[in-house]
Amino acid sequence: MQNDKLSAAQRGQAHADARPHEAERANSGQAETIAALFVRHPLWEDALALLLGTAMVALGIAFYSHAGLLTGGTVGLAFLLKYFAGWPFGLVFFILNVPFYLLAIWRMGWSFTLRTVIAVGLVSLLAELTPHWVRFADLNIYYAALFGGVAMGIGLLMLFRHRASLGGVNILALFLQERVGLRAGTFQMGIDALIVLTAVFIVPPEKVALSVLGAVALNLVLAINHRTDRYMGVS
């Protein structure tokens, strides 16, 4: 009887000793599973995303330019200078973004900054070329406002998910999302609305109202889809 009691006690102690090891193995397996979910994008995927994302943004810009609309951020400022002074959109857009590269290098790193410089350069180029490739005989202004905003939102989403942006307010939006958890789309929606509202002195009120609609469509695409707690891909 005494031996049976000792044997039972020894078995209980053995089970107790095994529990920490089982928990450690379970935690290790869970960590490996979570790590496996974060799939790194290969270089060719990043390059393709930069090309397609900037092409979508340039298409949205072509919609807006033809309809006389504008959006927020440095894109909106470039539109204002184009409408007011007749300056070329692509060149103005590229120059406006130069000061923000310093913030990008300081806070986001060289990799992000390089991708952003490439993206801004591609949009500047494609924004000038797209009107020569795509001509609108009759473009409904409401369609241009809504789907132009959606096209730019999809393009920005592709860039964001591959660690790039279009500079300017995009850099601030991504920085605030990564540092303080403020959604990029929510922050940029407020800034874009402010910039669009200042256009009342240059653009007719109806087009300003439609520009606000387009800005909301653009940023809803980002606010709904650009969620760091859902998307697992990394670059």
CSV table of C-alpha atoms in Angstrom, one decimal:
chain,number,residue,atom,x,y,z
A,1,MET,CA,0.0,0.0,0.0
A,2,GLN,CA,2.8,2.3,0.9
A,3,ASN,CA,4.5,1.6,-2.4
A,4,ASP,CA,1.2,2.3,-4.3
A,5,LYS,CA,1.0,5.7,-2.6
A,6,LEU,CA,4.6,6.5,-3.5
A,7,SER,CA,4.0,5.4,-7.1
A,8,ALA,CA,0.9,7.6,-7.4
A,9,ALA,CA,2.8,10.6,-5.9
A,10,GLN,CA,5.7,10.1,-8.3
A,11,ARG,CA,3.3,9.9,-11.3
A,12,GLY,CA,1.6,13.1,-10.1
A,13,GLN,CA,4.9,14.9,-9.8
A,14,ALA,CA,5.9,13.6,-13.3
A,15,HIS,CA,2.8,15.1,-14.7
A,16,ALA,CA,3.3,18.4,-12.9
A,17,ASP,CA,6.9,18.5,-14.3
A,18,ALA,CA,5.7,17.8,-17.8
A,19,ARG,CA,3.1,20.6,-17.8
A,20,PRO,CA,5.6,23.5,-18.2
A,21,HIS,CA,7.3,21.7,-21.1
A,22,GLU,CA,4.0,21.1,-22.8
A,23,ALA,CA,3.0,24.7,-22.3
A,24,GLU,CA,6.3,25.8,-23.7
A,25,ARG,CA,6.0,23.6,-26.7
A,26,ALA,CA,2.4,24.9,-27.3
A,27,ASN,CA,3.5,28.5,-27.1
A,28,SER,CA,6.5,27.8,-29.4
A,29,GLY,CA,4.2,26.2,-31.9
A,30,GLN,CA,1.7,29.1,-31.7
A,31,ALA,CA,4.5,31.6,-32.3
A,32,GLU,CA,5.8,29.6,-35.3
A,33,THR,CA,2.2,29.6,-36.7
A,34,ILE,CA,1.8,33.3,-36.3
A,35,ALA,CA,5.2,34.0,-37.8
A,36,ALA,CA,4.3,31.8,-40.8
A,37,LEU,CA,1.3,34.0,-41.5
A,38,PHE,CA,3.4,37.1,-42.1
A,39,VAL,CA,4.5,36.2,-45.6
A,40,ARG,CA,7.2,38.5,-47.1
A,41,HIS,CA,6.5,39.9,-50.5
A,42,PRO,CA,9.2,38.9,-53.0
A,43,LEU,CA,10.9,41.7,-55.0
A,44,TRP,CA,9.0,41.1,-58.2
A,45,GLU,CA,5.6,41.5,-56.3
A,46,ASP,CA,6.8,44.8,-54.8
A,47,ALA,CA,7.8,46.0,-58.3
A,48,LEU,CA,4.5,45.0,-59.8
A,49,ALA,CA,2.6,46.6,-57.0
A,50,LEU,CA,4.4,49.9,-57.5
A,51,LEU,CA,3.7,49.8,-61.2
A,52,LEU,CA,0.0,48.8,-61.0
A,53,GLY,CA,-0.7,51.0,-58.0
A,54,THR,CA,0.8,54.2,-59.6
A,55,ALA,CA,-1.0,53.4,-62.8
A,56,MET,CA,-4.4,53.2,-60.9
A,57,VAL,CA,-3.6,56.5,-59.2
A,58,ALA,CA,-2.6,58.1,-62.6
A,59,LEU,CA,-5.9,56.9,-64.1
A,60,GLY,CA,-7.9,58.5,-61.2
A,61,ILE,CA,-5.9,61.7,-61.7
A,62,ALA,CA,-6.8,61.6,-65.4
A,63,PHE,CA,-10.5,61.3,-64.5
A,64,TYR,CA,-10.2,64.3,-62.2
A,65,SER,CA,-8.2,66.4,-64.5
A,66,HIS,CA,-10.6,66.0,-67.4
A,67,ALA,CA,-13.6,66.8,-65.1
A,68,GLY,CA,-11.9,69.8,-63.5
A,69,LEU,CA,-12.0,68.2,-60.0
A,70,LEU,CA,-9.3,67.8,-57.3
A,71,THR,CA,-8.5,65.8,-54.3
A,72,GLY,CA,-6.5,66.2,-51.1
A,73,GLY,CA,-2.9,65.9,-50.1
A,74,THR,CA,0.0,67.0,-52.4
A,75,VAL,CA,-2.1,65.7,-55.3
A,76,GLY,CA,-4.7,68.2,-54.5
A,77,LEU,CA,-2.2,71.0,-54.1
A,78,ALA,CA,-0.7,70.1,-57.5
A,79,PHE,CA,-4.2,70.3,-59.0
A,80,LEU,CA,-4.8,73.7,-57.5
A,81,LEU,CA,-1.5,75.1,-58.9
A,82,LYS,CA,-2.4,73.5,-62.3
A,83,TYR,CA,-5.8,75.1,-62.4
A,84,PHE,CA,-4.7,78.4,-61.0
A,85,ALA,CA,-1.3,79.0,-62.7
A,86,GLY,CA,-1.3,76.4,-65.5
A,87,TRP,CA,1.7,74.6,-64.3
A,88,PRO,CA,2.3,71.0,-65.3
A,89,PHE,CA,0.8,68.6,-62.8
A,90,GLY,CA,3.6,66.0,-62.9
A,91,LEU,CA,6.4,68.4,-62.2
A,92,VAL,CA,4.6,70.3,-59.5
A,93,PHE,CA,3.5,67.1,-57.7
A,94,PHE,CA,7.1,65.8,-57.7
A,95,ILE,CA,8.6,69.0,-56.3
A,96,LEU,CA,5.9,69.3,-53.6
A,97,ASN,CA,6.9,65.9,-52.2
A,98,VAL,CA,10.6,66.6,-51.8
A,99,PRO,CA,10.5,68.1,-48.3
A,100,PHE,CA,8.5,65.0,-47.0
A,101,TYR,CA,11.3,62.6,-48.0
A,102,LEU,CA,13.4,63.8,-45.0
A,103,LEU,CA,10.5,62.8,-42.6
A,104,ALA,CA,10.3,59.5,-44.4
A,105,ILE,CA,14.0,58.7,-44.0
A,106,TRP,CA,14.0,59.7,-40.4
A,107,ARG,CA,10.8,57.8,-39.3
A,108,MET,CA,10.1,55.2,-42.0
A,109,GLY,CA,13.5,54.1,-43.1
A,110,TRP,CA,15.5,54.1,-46.4
A,111,SER,CA,13.6,51.2,-47.9
A,112,PHE,CA,10.2,52.9,-47.5
A,113,THR,CA,11.6,56.2,-48.7
A,114,LEU,CA,13.2,54.7,-51.8
A,115,ARG,CA,9.9,53.0,-52.7
A,116,THR,CA,8.0,56.2,-52.1
A,117,VAL,CA,10.4,58.3,-54.3
A,118,ILE,CA,9.9,55.7,-57.1
A,119,ALA,CA,6.1,55.8,-56.7
A,120,VAL,CA,6.0,59.6,-56.8
A,121,GLY,CA,8.2,59.6,-59.8
A,122,LEU,CA,6.0,57.1,-61.6
A,123,VAL,CA,2.8,59.0,-60.8
A,124,SER,CA,4.4,62.2,-62.0
A,125,LEU,CA,5.3,60.6,-65.3
A,126,LEU,CA,2.2,58.5,-65.8
A,127,ALA,CA,-0.1,61.5,-64.9
A,128,GLU,CA,1.4,63.3,-67.9
A,129,LEU,CA,1.3,60.3,-70.2
A,130,THR,CA,-2.1,58.8,-69.4
A,131,PRO,CA,-4.2,61.7,-71.1
A,132,HIS,CA,-2.3,60.8,-74.3
A,133,TRP,CA,-3.2,57.1,-74.0
A,134,VAL,CA,-6.8,57.4,-72.6
A,135,ARG,CA,-9.1,60.0,-74.1
A,136,PHE,CA,-12.6,60.8,-72.8
A,137,ALA,CA,-15.1,61.9,-75.4
A,138,ASP,CA,-17.9,62.3,-72.8
A,139,LEU,CA,-17.1,61.7,-69.1
A,140,ASN,CA,-19.9,62.1,-66.6
A,141,ILE,CA,-18.6,64.4,-63.8
A,142,TYR,CA,-20.4,62.3,-61.1
A,143,TYR,CA,-18.8,59.1,-62.4
A,144,ALA,CA,-15.4,60.8,-62.6
A,145,ALA,CA,-15.7,62.0,-59.0
A,146,LEU,CA,-16.7,58.7,-57.6
A,147,PHE,CA,-14.7,56.2,-59.6
A,148,GLY,CA,-11.7,58.5,-59.9
A,149,GLY,CA,-11.6,58.5,-56.1
A,150,VAL,CA,-12.0,54.8,-55.9
A,151,ALA,CA,-9.2,54.2,-58.5
A,152,MET,CA,-6.8,56.4,-56.6
A,153,GLY,CA,-7.8,54.7,-53.3
A,154,ILE,CA,-7.1,51.2,-54.8
A,155,GLY,CA,-3.8,52.4,-56.1
A,156,LEU,CA,-2.8,53.9,-52.7
A,157,LEU,CA,-3.9,50.7,-51.0
A,158,MET,CA,-1.6,48.7,-53.2
A,159,LEU,CA,1.3,51.0,-52.4
A,160,PHE,CA,0.6,51.0,-48.7
A,161,ARG,CA,0.6,47.2,-48.6
A,162,HIS,CA,4.0,47.1,-50.2
A,163,ARG,CA,5.6,49.6,-47.9
A,164,ALA,CA,5.4,52.7,-50.2
A,165,SER,CA,3.3,55.8,-50.4
A,166,LEU,CA,2.8,58.9,-52.5
A,167,GLY,CA,4.7,61.1,-50.1
A,168,GLY,CA,3.3,64.2,-48.4
A,169,VAL,CA,0.2,63.5,-46.2
A,170,ASN,CA,0.5,59.8,-47.0
A,171,ILE,CA,3.8,59.7,-45.1
A,172,LEU,CA,2.2,61.5,-42.1
A,173,ALA,CA,-0.8,59.2,-42.3
A,174,LEU,CA,1.3,56.0,-42.3
A,175,PHE,CA,3.6,57.3,-39.6
A,176,LEU,CA,0.7,58.1,-37.3
A,177,GLN,CA,-0.9,54.7,-37.9
A,178,GLU,CA,2.3,52.8,-37.1
A,179,ARG,CA,3.3,54.9,-34.1
A,180,VAL,CA,0.0,55.8,-32.4
A,181,GLY,CA,-2.6,53.5,-34.1
A,182,LEU,CA,-4.5,56.2,-35.9
A,183,ARG,CA,-5.9,54.8,-39.1
A,184,ALA,CA,-4.3,56.2,-42.2
A,185,GLY,CA,-7.6,56.6,-44.0
A,186,THR,CA,-9.3,58.4,-41.1
A,187,PHE,CA,-6.4,60.9,-40.7
A,188,GLN,CA,-6.1,61.5,-44.4
A,189,MET,CA,-9.8,62.0,-44.9
A,190,GLY,CA,-9.8,65.0,-42.5
A,191,ILE,CA,-6.7,66.5,-44.2
A,192,ASP,CA,-8.1,65.9,-47.7
A,193,ALA,CA,-11.5,67.5,-46.8
A,194,LEU,CA,-9.6,70.6,-45.5
A,195,ILE,CA,-7.6,71.0,-48.7
A,196,VAL,CA,-10.6,70.5,-51.0
A,197,LEU,CA,-12.6,73.1,-49.1
A,198,THR,CA,-9.9,75.7,-49.7
A,199,ALA,CA,-10.5,75.2,-53.4
A,200,VAL,CA,-13.7,77.2,-53.3
A,201,PHE,CA,-11.7,80.3,-54.4
A,202,ILE,CA,-10.5,78.5,-57.6
A,203,VAL,CA,-13.0,75.8,-58.5
A,204,PRO,CA,-16.8,76.2,-59.0
A,205,PRO,CA,-18.8,75.2,-55.9
A,206,GLU,CA,-20.4,72.2,-57.6
A,207,LYS,CA,-17.0,70.7,-58.5
A,208,VAL,CA,-15.8,71.3,-55.0
A,209,ALA,CA,-18.8,69.4,-53.6
A,210,LEU,CA,-18.1,66.5,-56.1
A,211,SER,CA,-14.4,66.6,-55.1
A,212,VAL,CA,-15.4,66.1,-51.5
A,213,LEU,CA,-17.5,63.1,-52.6
A,214,GLY,CA,-14.4,61.7,-54.4
A,215,ALA,CA,-12.2,62.3,-51.4
A,216,VAL,CA,-14.6,60.4,-49.2
A,217,ALA,CA,-14.7,57.5,-51.7
A,218,LEU,CA,-10.9,57.4,-51.8
A,219,ASN,CA,-10.4,57.4,-48.1
A,220,LEU,CA,-13.2,54.9,-47.4
A,221,VAL,CA,-11.3,52.4,-49.6
A,222,LEU,CA,-8.3,53.0,-47.3
A,223,ALA,CA,-10.2,53.1,-44.0
A,224,ILE,CA,-12.0,49.8,-44.7
A,225,ASN,CA,-9.2,47.8,-46.3
A,226,HIS,CA,-5.9,49.2,-44.9
A,227,ARG,CA,-6.0,47.4,-41.5
A,228,THR,CA,-2.7,46.4,-40.0
A,229,ASP,CA,-4.5,44.0,-37.6
A,230,ARG,CA,-5.9,42.0,-40.6
A,231,TYR,CA,-3.3,42.2,-43.4
A,232,MET,CA,-0.4,39.8,-42.9
A,233,GLY,CA,1.9,40.6,-45.9
A,234,VAL,CA,5.2,42.4,-45.3
A,235,SER,CA,7.8,43.9,-47.7
